[in-house]
Amino acid sequence: MNILFASSEGAPFIKTGGLGDVIYALPNELANDTQHRISIFLPYYRAIKNNPNFQIEYVTNFGVPLSWRSQYCGLFKAKGKKPNITYYFIDNEYYFDRDNAYGYYDDGERFAYFSKAILESLIHLDFTPDVIHLHDWQTALIPLWLKANYCHMERFQRIKTVFTIHNIEYQGKVPDTFFQEVLGLNPYWFNVVHYDTCLNFMKSAIVLADKITTVSRTYSFEIRHAYFAHGLQNILQEYGYKVTGVVNGIDTDLYNAQKDKTIAHNFKPGDLEGKAKNKVALQERLGLPVNKDIPVVGMITRLVAHKGLDLVEFVANDLMNLPIQFVIVGTGEERFQNLFHRLSWEHPDKMSANILFDPVLANLVYAGSDLFLMPSQSEPCGLSQLISMRYGTIPIVRETGGLYDTVPALNVDTMEGRGFTFKSYNAHDMLGSLKSALYFYQNKKKLKQLVTNLMEYDCSWREPVKEYLSIYQSL
């Protein structure tokens, strides 16, 4: 099968969040079956172009028509980790020679161009995909371009599309004038992309793609309701027949406590002493009192309200009165940065605020913490709870989205389940779950059993890949 992945980011070339991890791990797992030929299309950002570590070669160039103008497109490629994977890069310095991947006034035009350039590239390549797998709003116009501009060509008529919603909050909204100024399509297509008071990229993909997936089963149902859908609930209810959820996996070779060279000490499932050595290393690095018996609660997150940080803020003083050390790593809203700076200044023996992005420190926090807090208001899938479990760190989560799917509540009598959970978005419910986890932590026999279970839980891409293959084959 020929599979094309279209994404605005993908490790190892460019990564700003979980999407970058998915676009690295999912194709590589698919490529274990050499019958599949996989192409991954990314924008040729400045950060990729100027990185001497990447071996990238020129393929060709051509024009991409956008309404009344034709924009230059250079096509470049690089070999993947496996012989049946090829990375392609869409080059246009006007759109992509910038400091960051996102956050510009013309993001709508940039990614409308990127989506069309991918299809235009296929005319110049000896590769016709059976399936194009699109990811988030940045590539959501591909089904529209495909049906409006390319389906008259025979090689494009068999192509099917799968659109994955990683986060419905970001939909690609632009003014109605964008339709003629950039898209330049027949007015027939206007109502397909128009929604509410503007054009909506994601809405068009929901209507036109052959299959819609989300990154967890629970999230696929949540987004059909107004609380989670950010305005798209009616469209998702109408097209719910083609929506399904597939829980993300993680790279279990990369996140492996027995092999990870970024942590202080490697350890096997159930090895509490080995895990405690990482706690001591974490305490020493962050200047916390060294005490392997005190529970360390870790958080690695974007510092924004929907990650549950307003709950943490509400009971911050109660948290500081618990017999714990609290470690947070992340960047985000100034309100929460100031909160954690203040707590670390008031409680230097209990709170370590690391307002930065540091993957090496993050891995040490995963390995050195005893408990991992994720009180999200919504969470499409979440990778941090999966990574924490790989390092034997017990997740404390709110029952939403992928957190509900991957962290069933622990029954402390039968030892079924994988963590401590709470249902209502309530600060004291969160605090109650944390206190339950602290009480459980004192029972070292059961703690050892749970740590073993968590580290042996299969959260790899093996099962998700089977589900995606089933979807592709059904189309």
Coordinates of C-alpha atoms in Angstrom, one line a residue:
M1 CA 0.0 0.0 0.0
N2 CA 1.2 3.5 -0.8
I3 CA 0.6 5.9 2.1
L4 CA 1.2 9.7 2.2
F5 CA 1.4 11.5 5.5
A6 CA 0.8 15.3 5.3
S7 CA 1.7 17.2 8.4
S8 CA 3.0 20.6 9.5
E9 CA 5.6 19.0 11.7
G10 CA 7.4 15.7 12.3
A11 CA 10.3 14.5 14.3
P12 CA 13.3 14.4 13.8
F13 CA 13.1 17.4 11.5
I14 CA 10.7 19.7 13.3
K15 CA 8.7 19.2 16.5
T16 CA 6.7 21.6 18.6
G17 CA 4.4 19.1 20.4
G18 CA 2.9 15.6 20.3
L19 CA 2.0 15.8 16.6
G20 CA 5.7 15.8 15.8
D21 CA 6.1 12.5 17.8
V22 CA 3.2 10.9 16.0
I23 CA 4.5 11.7 12.5
Y24 CA 7.8 10.1 13.5
A25 CA 6.6 7.0 15.2
L26 CA 3.4 6.0 13.3
P27 CA 5.1 5.8 9.8
N28 CA 8.1 4.0 11.2
E29 CA 5.9 1.4 12.8
L30 CA 4.0 1.0 9.5
A31 CA 7.2 0.7 7.6
N32 CA 8.1 -2.5 9.5
D33 CA 5.9 -4.2 6.8
T34 CA 8.1 -3.6 3.7
Q35 CA 5.0 -4.0 1.4
H36 CA 4.1 -0.4 2.4
R37 CA 5.7 2.5 0.6
I38 CA 5.4 5.7 2.8
S39 CA 6.0 9.3 1.9
I40 CA 5.9 12.1 4.5
F41 CA 5.4 15.7 3.4
L42 CA 6.6 18.6 5.6
P43 CA 7.1 22.3 5.0
Y44 CA 10.8 23.2 4.4
Y45 CA 11.1 25.5 7.4
R46 CA 14.2 27.5 8.1
A47 CA 15.0 25.3 11.1
I48 CA 15.2 22.3 8.8
K49 CA 17.0 24.0 5.9
N50 CA 19.8 25.5 8.1
N51 CA 20.4 22.3 10.1
P52 CA 23.7 20.7 8.8
N53 CA 22.7 17.3 10.4
F54 CA 20.1 16.7 7.8
Q55 CA 21.0 15.2 4.4
I56 CA 18.4 16.7 2.1
E57 CA 18.6 16.8 -1.7
Y58 CA 16.8 18.8 -4.4
V59 CA 14.2 17.1 -6.6
T60 CA 12.5 19.6 -8.8
N61 CA 10.5 22.9 -8.8
F62 CA 7.2 24.1 -10.2
G63 CA 4.4 26.6 -9.7
V64 CA 1.4 26.2 -7.4
P65 CA -1.6 28.2 -8.5
L66 CA -3.4 30.1 -5.7
S67 CA -6.3 32.0 -7.1
W68 CA -4.9 34.7 -9.4
R69 CA -1.2 34.0 -8.7
S70 CA 1.3 31.2 -9.1
Q71 CA 3.6 30.6 -6.2
Y72 CA 7.1 28.9 -6.5
C73 CA 7.5 25.5 -5.0
G74 CA 10.8 23.7 -4.6
L75 CA 10.6 20.0 -3.8
F76 CA 13.3 18.4 -1.7
K77 CA 13.6 14.9 -0.2
A78 CA 15.5 12.9 2.5
K79 CA 15.7 9.3 3.2
G80 CA 13.8 7.9 6.2
K81 CA 15.0 5.7 9.0
K82 CA 13.8 2.7 7.0
P83 CA 14.3 2.1 3.2
N84 CA 10.5 2.3 2.4
I85 CA 10.1 5.8 4.0
T86 CA 10.9 9.0 2.1
Y87 CA 10.5 12.5 3.5
Y88 CA 9.6 15.3 1.1
F89 CA 9.9 19.0 1.9
I90 CA 7.8 21.8 0.3
D91 CA 10.1 24.8 -0.1
N92 CA 8.9 28.4 -0.4
E93 CA 11.0 31.0 1.5
Y94 CA 8.2 33.6 1.5
Y95 CA 6.0 31.2 3.5
F96 CA 8.4 29.0 5.5
D97 CA 11.7 30.9 6.0
R98 CA 10.6 32.2 9.4
D99 CA 11.7 31.8 13.0
N100 CA 8.8 29.6 14.1
A101 CA 6.5 27.1 12.5
Y102 CA 3.2 28.8 13.5
G103 CA 1.8 32.0 14.9
Y104 CA 1.8 34.3 11.9
Y105 CA -1.0 36.5 10.5
D106 CA -1.0 34.6 7.2
D107 CA -0.9 31.0 8.6
G108 CA -4.1 30.3 6.7
E109 CA -2.5 31.2 3.4
R110 CA 0.8 29.4 4.3
F111 CA -0.9 26.1 4.9
A112 CA -3.5 26.4 2.1
Y113 CA -0.4 26.7 -0.1
F114 CA 1.3 23.8 1.6
S115 CA -1.8 21.5 1.2
K116 CA -2.1 22.3 -2.5
A117 CA 1.6 22.0 -3.1
I118 CA 1.5 18.4 -1.8
L119 CA -1.0 17.4 -4.4
E120 CA 0.8 19.4 -7.1
S121 CA 4.0 17.5 -6.2
L122 CA 2.5 14.1 -7.0
I123 CA 2.3 15.2 -10.7
H124 CA 6.1 15.3 -10.6
L125 CA 6.8 12.1 -8.6
D126 CA 6.6 8.4 -9.4
F127 CA 4.4 8.0 -6.3
T128 CA 0.6 7.8 -6.3
P129 CA -0.8 7.2 -2.8
D130 CA -3.7 4.9 -2.1
V131 CA -4.4 6.9 1.1
I132 CA -3.4 10.4 2.2
H133 CA -3.4 10.7 5.9
L134 CA -3.9 14.3 7.0
H135 CA -3.1 15.7 10.4
D136 CA -4.9 18.7 12.0
W137 CA -6.1 22.0 10.4
Q138 CA -2.9 22.8 8.6
T139 CA -3.5 20.0 6.1
A140 CA -7.3 20.0 6.3
L141 CA -7.8 21.6 2.8
I142 CA -6.3 18.6 1.0
P143 CA -9.7 16.8 0.5
L144 CA -11.1 20.1 -0.8
W145 CA -8.2 20.7 -3.2
L146 CA -8.3 17.0 -4.3
K147 CA -12.0 17.0 -5.2
A148 CA -12.1 20.5 -6.7
N149 CA -8.9 20.7 -8.7
Y150 CA -7.4 17.2 -9.2
C151 CA -10.1 14.5 -9.5
H152 CA -10.3 15.1 -13.3
M153 CA -6.9 13.4 -13.5
E154 CA -7.1 9.6 -13.5
R155 CA -4.2 9.0 -11.1
F156 CA -5.9 11.1 -8.4
Q157 CA -9.3 9.4 -8.6
R158 CA -8.5 6.4 -6.5
I159 CA -6.9 8.4 -3.6
K160 CA -8.7 8.1 -0.3
T161 CA -8.3 10.6 2.6
V162 CA -8.1 10.0 6.4
F163 CA -8.2 13.2 8.5
T164 CA -6.9 13.0 12.1
I165 CA -8.0 15.6 14.7
H166 CA -5.2 16.0 17.2
N167 CA -6.7 19.0 18.9
I168 CA -10.1 20.4 17.8
E169 CA -9.4 23.8 19.5
Y170 CA -7.3 24.9 16.5
Q171 CA -9.5 24.8 13.3
G172 CA -7.9 27.1 10.7
K173 CA -10.4 30.0 10.6
V174 CA -10.1 32.7 8.0
P175 CA -12.4 35.5 6.6
D176 CA -14.8 34.7 3.8
T177 CA -12.7 36.9 1.5
F178 CA -10.0 34.2 1.6
F179 CA -12.2 32.0 -0.7
Q180 CA -11.6 34.2 -3.7
E181 CA -8.3 35.8 -2.7
V182 CA -6.4 32.6 -2.0
L183 CA -8.5 29.5 -2.8
G184 CA -9.9 30.8 -6.1
L185 CA -12.4 27.9 -6.3
N186 CA -15.7 27.6 -8.0
P187 CA -18.5 29.1 -5.8
Y188 CA -20.0 25.6 -5.6
W189 CA -17.4 24.8 -2.9
F190 CA -18.0 27.9 -0.7
N191 CA -20.6 26.3 1.6
V192 CA -18.4 23.2 2.1
V193 CA -15.6 25.3 3.7
H194 CA -17.8 28.0 5.2
Y195 CA -19.0 27.6 8.8
D196 CA -20.6 30.0 11.2
T197 CA -19.2 33.4 10.2
C198 CA -16.0 32.5 8.4
L199 CA -14.2 29.8 6.4
N200 CA -13.1 26.8 8.5
F201 CA -10.4 24.4 7.2
M202 CA -11.2 21.7 9.7
K203 CA -14.9 21.8 8.9
S204 CA -14.2 21.2 5.2
A205 CA -12.1 18.1 6.0
I206 CA -14.8 16.7 8.3
V207 CA -17.3 17.0 5.4
L208 CA -15.0 15.8 2.6
A209 CA -12.5 13.3 4.0
D210 CA -13.4 9.6 3.7
K211 CA -12.6 8.9 7.3
I212 CA -12.2 11.0 10.4
T213 CA -10.1 9.8 13.3
T214 CA -9.2 11.2 16.7
V215 CA -6.3 10.3 18.9
S216 CA -8.3 8.5 21.5
R217 CA -11.7 6.7 21.6
T218 CA -13.2 8.8 24.3
Y219 CA -12.2 12.1 22.5
S220 CA -14.0 10.9 19.4
F221 CA -17.3 11.0 21.3
E222 CA -16.5 14.0 23.5
I223 CA -16.0 16.3 20.5
R224 CA -19.6 15.7 19.4
H225 CA -20.7 17.8 22.4
A226 CA -20.4 21.6 22.7
Y227 CA -18.2 21.5 25.9
F228 CA -15.4 20.0 23.9
A229 CA -16.1 20.8 20.2
H230 CA -15.2 24.5 20.1
G231 CA -18.3 25.1 17.9
L232 CA -18.0 22.1 15.6
Q233 CA -20.4 19.8 17.5
N234 CA -23.2 20.0 14.9
I235 CA -21.0 19.0 12.0
L236 CA -19.4 16.2 14.0
Q237 CA -22.8 14.9 14.9
E238 CA -23.9 15.0 11.3
Y239 CA -20.8 13.2 10.1
G240 CA -20.4 11.0 13.2
Y241 CA -20.8 7.8 11.1
K242 CA -17.2 8.3 9.8
V243 CA -15.6 9.3 13.0
T244 CA -13.5 6.8 15.1
G245 CA -10.9 7.0 17.7
V246 CA -7.5 5.4 17.8
V247 CA -5.4 5.8 20.9
N248 CA -1.9 7.1 20.2
G249 CA 1.2 5.1 21.1
I250 CA 4.7 6.2 22.0
D251 CA 8.2 5.1 20.9
T252 CA 8.9 2.5 23.6
D253 CA 12.5 2.1 22.5
L254 CA 13.0 5.8 23.1
Y255 CA 11.2 5.9 26.4
N256 CA 12.8 2.9 28.1
A257 CA 14.0 3.1 31.7
Q258 CA 16.3 0.1 31.1
K259 CA 18.2 1.8 28.2
D260 CA 17.6 5.6 28.4
K261 CA 21.0 7.3 28.6
T262 CA 19.5 10.7 29.6
I263 CA 18.4 9.5 33.1
A264 CA 20.8 9.0 36.0
H265 CA 20.3 5.3 36.5
N266 CA 18.7 2.6 34.4
F267 CA 16.2 0.3 36.1
K268 CA 14.0 -2.6 35.4
P269 CA 10.2 -3.0 36.1
G270 CA 9.6 -3.1 39.8
D271 CA 13.1 -1.9 40.8
L272 CA 12.1 0.7 43.4
E273 CA 15.7 1.2 44.5
G274 CA 16.9 1.9 41.0
K275 CA 14.0 4.3 40.5
A276 CA 14.9 6.0 43.9
K277 CA 18.4 6.7 42.5
N278 CA 16.8 8.8 39.8
K279 CA 14.8 10.7 42.4
V280 CA 17.9 11.5 44.3
A281 CA 19.6 12.7 41.1
L282 CA 16.6 14.9 40.4
Q283 CA 16.6 16.4 43.9
E284 CA 20.3 17.1 43.6
R285 CA 19.9 18.7 40.2
L286 CA 17.0 21.0 41.3
G287 CA 18.4 21.9 44.7
L288 CA 15.6 20.1 46.6
P289 CA 16.3 18.4 50.0
V290 CA 17.7 14.9 49.2
N291 CA 15.3 12.4 50.6
K292 CA 14.5 9.2 48.7
D293 CA 11.5 8.5 51.0
I294 CA 9.5 11.6 50.3
P295 CA 7.0 11.3 47.3
V296 CA 7.9 13.6 44.4
V297 CA 5.0 14.8 42.3
G298 CA 5.9 15.8 38.7
M299 CA 4.2 17.8 36.0
I300 CA 5.5 18.4 32.5
T301 CA 3.0 20.5 30.6
R302 CA 2.2 23.6 28.7
L303 CA 1.3 26.2 31.3
V304 CA -2.3 26.9 30.2
A305 CA -5.6 26.7 32.0
H306 CA -7.1 23.8 30.1
K307 CA -4.2 21.6 31.3
G308 CA -5.8 21.9 34.7
L309 CA -3.4 24.5 36.1
D310 CA -6.3 26.6 37.4
L311 CA -7.1 23.6 39.7
V312 CA -3.6 23.5 40.9
E313 CA -3.7 27.3 41.5
F314 CA -6.9 27.0 43.5
V315 CA -5.4 24.5 46.0
A316 CA -1.8 25.6 45.8
N317 CA -1.5 26.2 49.5
D318 CA -3.1 22.8 50.3
L319 CA -0.6 21.2 48.0
M320 CA 2.4 22.9 49.7
N321 CA 1.1 21.6 53.1
L322 CA 1.3 17.9 51.9
P323 CA 4.4 15.8 52.6
I324 CA 5.6 16.0 49.0
Q325 CA 8.1 17.7 46.7
F326 CA 6.5 19.2 43.6
V327 CA 8.4 19.6 40.3
I328 CA 7.1 21.3 37.3
V329 CA 8.6 21.7 33.8
G330 CA 7.1 23.8 31.1
T331 CA 6.3 27.2 29.6
G332 CA 3.1 29.1 28.9
E333 CA 0.9 31.8 30.3
E334 CA 2.5 34.4 32.5
R335 CA -0.1 33.9 35.2
F336 CA 1.0 30.3 35.8
Q337 CA 4.7 31.0 35.4
N338 CA 4.3 33.6 38.1
L339 CA 2.3 31.2 40.3
F340 CA 5.0 28.5 40.2
H341 CA 7.9 31.0 40.7
R342 CA 6.1 32.4 43.7
L343 CA 5.5 28.9 45.2
S344 CA 9.2 28.0 44.7
W345 CA 10.3 31.2 46.4
E346 CA 7.9 30.6 49.3
H347 CA 8.6 26.9 49.6
P348 CA 12.1 26.2 48.3
D349 CA 12.2 22.9 50.0
K350 CA 9.0 21.7 48.4
M351 CA 8.6 23.3 45.0
S352 CA 10.9 23.4 42.0
A353 CA 9.6 25.6 39.1
N354 CA 11.5 25.0 35.8
I355 CA 10.0 27.4 33.3
L356 CA 11.7 26.1 30.3
F357 CA 11.7 23.4 27.6
D358 CA 14.3 20.8 28.4
P359 CA 13.8 17.3 27.1
V360 CA 16.7 15.8 29.1
L361 CA 15.3 17.3 32.4
A362 CA 11.9 16.1 31.4
N363 CA 13.1 12.5 31.1
L364 CA 14.7 12.8 34.6
V365 CA 11.4 14.1 36.0
Y366 CA 9.5 11.1 34.4
A367 CA 12.1 8.7 35.9
G368 CA 12.6 10.4 39.3
S369 CA 9.0 11.3 40.2
D370 CA 6.8 8.9 42.1
L371 CA 3.5 10.5 41.0
F372 CA 2.6 12.3 37.8
L373 CA -0.2 14.9 37.8
M374 CA -2.4 15.5 34.7
P375 CA -5.6 17.2 35.8
S376 CA -6.6 18.4 32.2
Q377 CA -9.9 20.0 31.4
S378 CA -9.7 18.2 28.1
E379 CA -7.0 15.9 26.6
P380 CA -7.3 14.5 23.1
C381 CA -4.8 11.8 23.9
G382 CA -1.9 12.9 26.1
L383 CA 1.5 11.4 25.8
S384 CA 2.9 12.4 29.2
Q385 CA 0.9 9.9 31.1
L386 CA 2.1 7.1 28.8
I387 CA 5.7 8.2 29.2
S388 CA 5.4 8.5 32.9
M389 CA 4.1 4.9 33.1
R390 CA 7.1 3.7 31.1
Y391 CA 9.3 5.0 33.9
G392 CA 7.1 3.5 36.7
T393 CA 5.6 6.8 37.7
I394 CA 2.0 6.6 38.9
P395 CA -0.4 8.9 36.9
I396 CA -3.0 11.0 38.6
V397 CA -5.4 12.1 35.9
R398 CA -8.9 13.5 35.3
E399 CA -11.2 11.1 33.4
T400 CA -11.3 12.8 30.0
G401 CA -10.2 11.9 26.5
G402 CA -7.1 9.8 26.2
L403 CA -6.5 10.0 29.9
Y404 CA -9.7 8.0 30.5
D405 CA -8.7 5.5 27.8
T406 CA -5.1 4.9 29.0
V407 CA -5.4 5.2 32.8
P408 CA -8.2 3.1 34.2
A409 CA -8.8 3.8 37.9
L410 CA -6.7 1.6 40.2
N411 CA -8.5 -0.8 42.5
V412 CA -6.1 -1.0 45.4
D413 CA -7.6 -4.4 46.5
T414 CA -7.4 -6.3 43.3
M415 CA -4.6 -4.1 41.8
E416 CA -6.5 -3.8 38.5
G417 CA -6.1 -0.4 36.8
R418 CA -3.1 1.9 36.3
G419 CA -3.6 5.1 38.3
F420 CA -5.6 7.5 40.5
T421 CA -8.4 9.4 38.7
F422 CA -11.1 11.9 39.4
K423 CA -14.2 12.7 37.2
S424 CA -15.4 16.2 37.9
Y425 CA -13.3 19.2 37.0
N426 CA -12.9 20.2 40.6
A427 CA -9.8 21.2 42.5
H428 CA -10.7 19.4 45.7
D429 CA -11.5 16.2 43.8
M430 CA -8.0 16.4 42.3
L431 CA -6.6 17.0 45.7
G432 CA -8.5 14.0 47.0
S433 CA -7.0 11.7 44.3
L434 CA -3.5 13.0 45.1
K435 CA -4.0 12.2 48.8
S436 CA -5.2 8.7 47.9
A437 CA -2.1 8.2 45.9
L438 CA 0.1 9.4 48.8
Y439 CA -1.6 6.9 51.1
F440 CA -1.1 4.1 48.6
Y441 CA 2.6 5.1 48.2
Q442 CA 3.3 4.0 51.8
N443 CA 2.4 0.3 51.0
K444 CA 5.7 -0.7 49.4
K445 CA 4.6 -4.2 48.5
K446 CA 1.6 -2.9 46.4
L447 CA 3.7 0.0 45.1
K448 CA 6.3 -2.4 43.7
Q449 CA 3.5 -4.4 42.0
L450 CA 1.9 -1.3 40.4
V451 CA 5.3 0.1 39.3
T452 CA 6.0 -3.3 37.6
N453 CA 2.5 -3.3 35.9
L454 CA 3.0 0.2 34.6
M455 CA 6.4 -0.4 33.1
E456 CA 5.2 -3.6 31.4
Y457 CA 2.0 -2.0 30.0
D458 CA 2.2 -2.1 26.2
C459 CA 1.7 1.6 25.1
S460 CA 3.7 1.1 21.9
W461 CA 2.4 1.8 18.3
R462 CA 1.9 -1.9 17.6
E463 CA -1.9 -2.0 18.3
P464 CA -2.7 1.5 17.0
V465 CA -0.9 0.7 13.7
K466 CA -3.2 -2.4 13.2
E467 CA -6.2 -0.1 13.7
Y468 CA -4.9 2.4 11.2
L469 CA -4.1 -0.3 8.6
S470 CA -7.6 -1.6 9.0
I471 CA -9.0 1.8 8.3
Y472 CA -6.8 2.3 5.2
Q473 CA -7.7 -1.1 3.9
S474 CA -11.4 -0.5 4.5
L475 CA -11.2 2.5 2.2

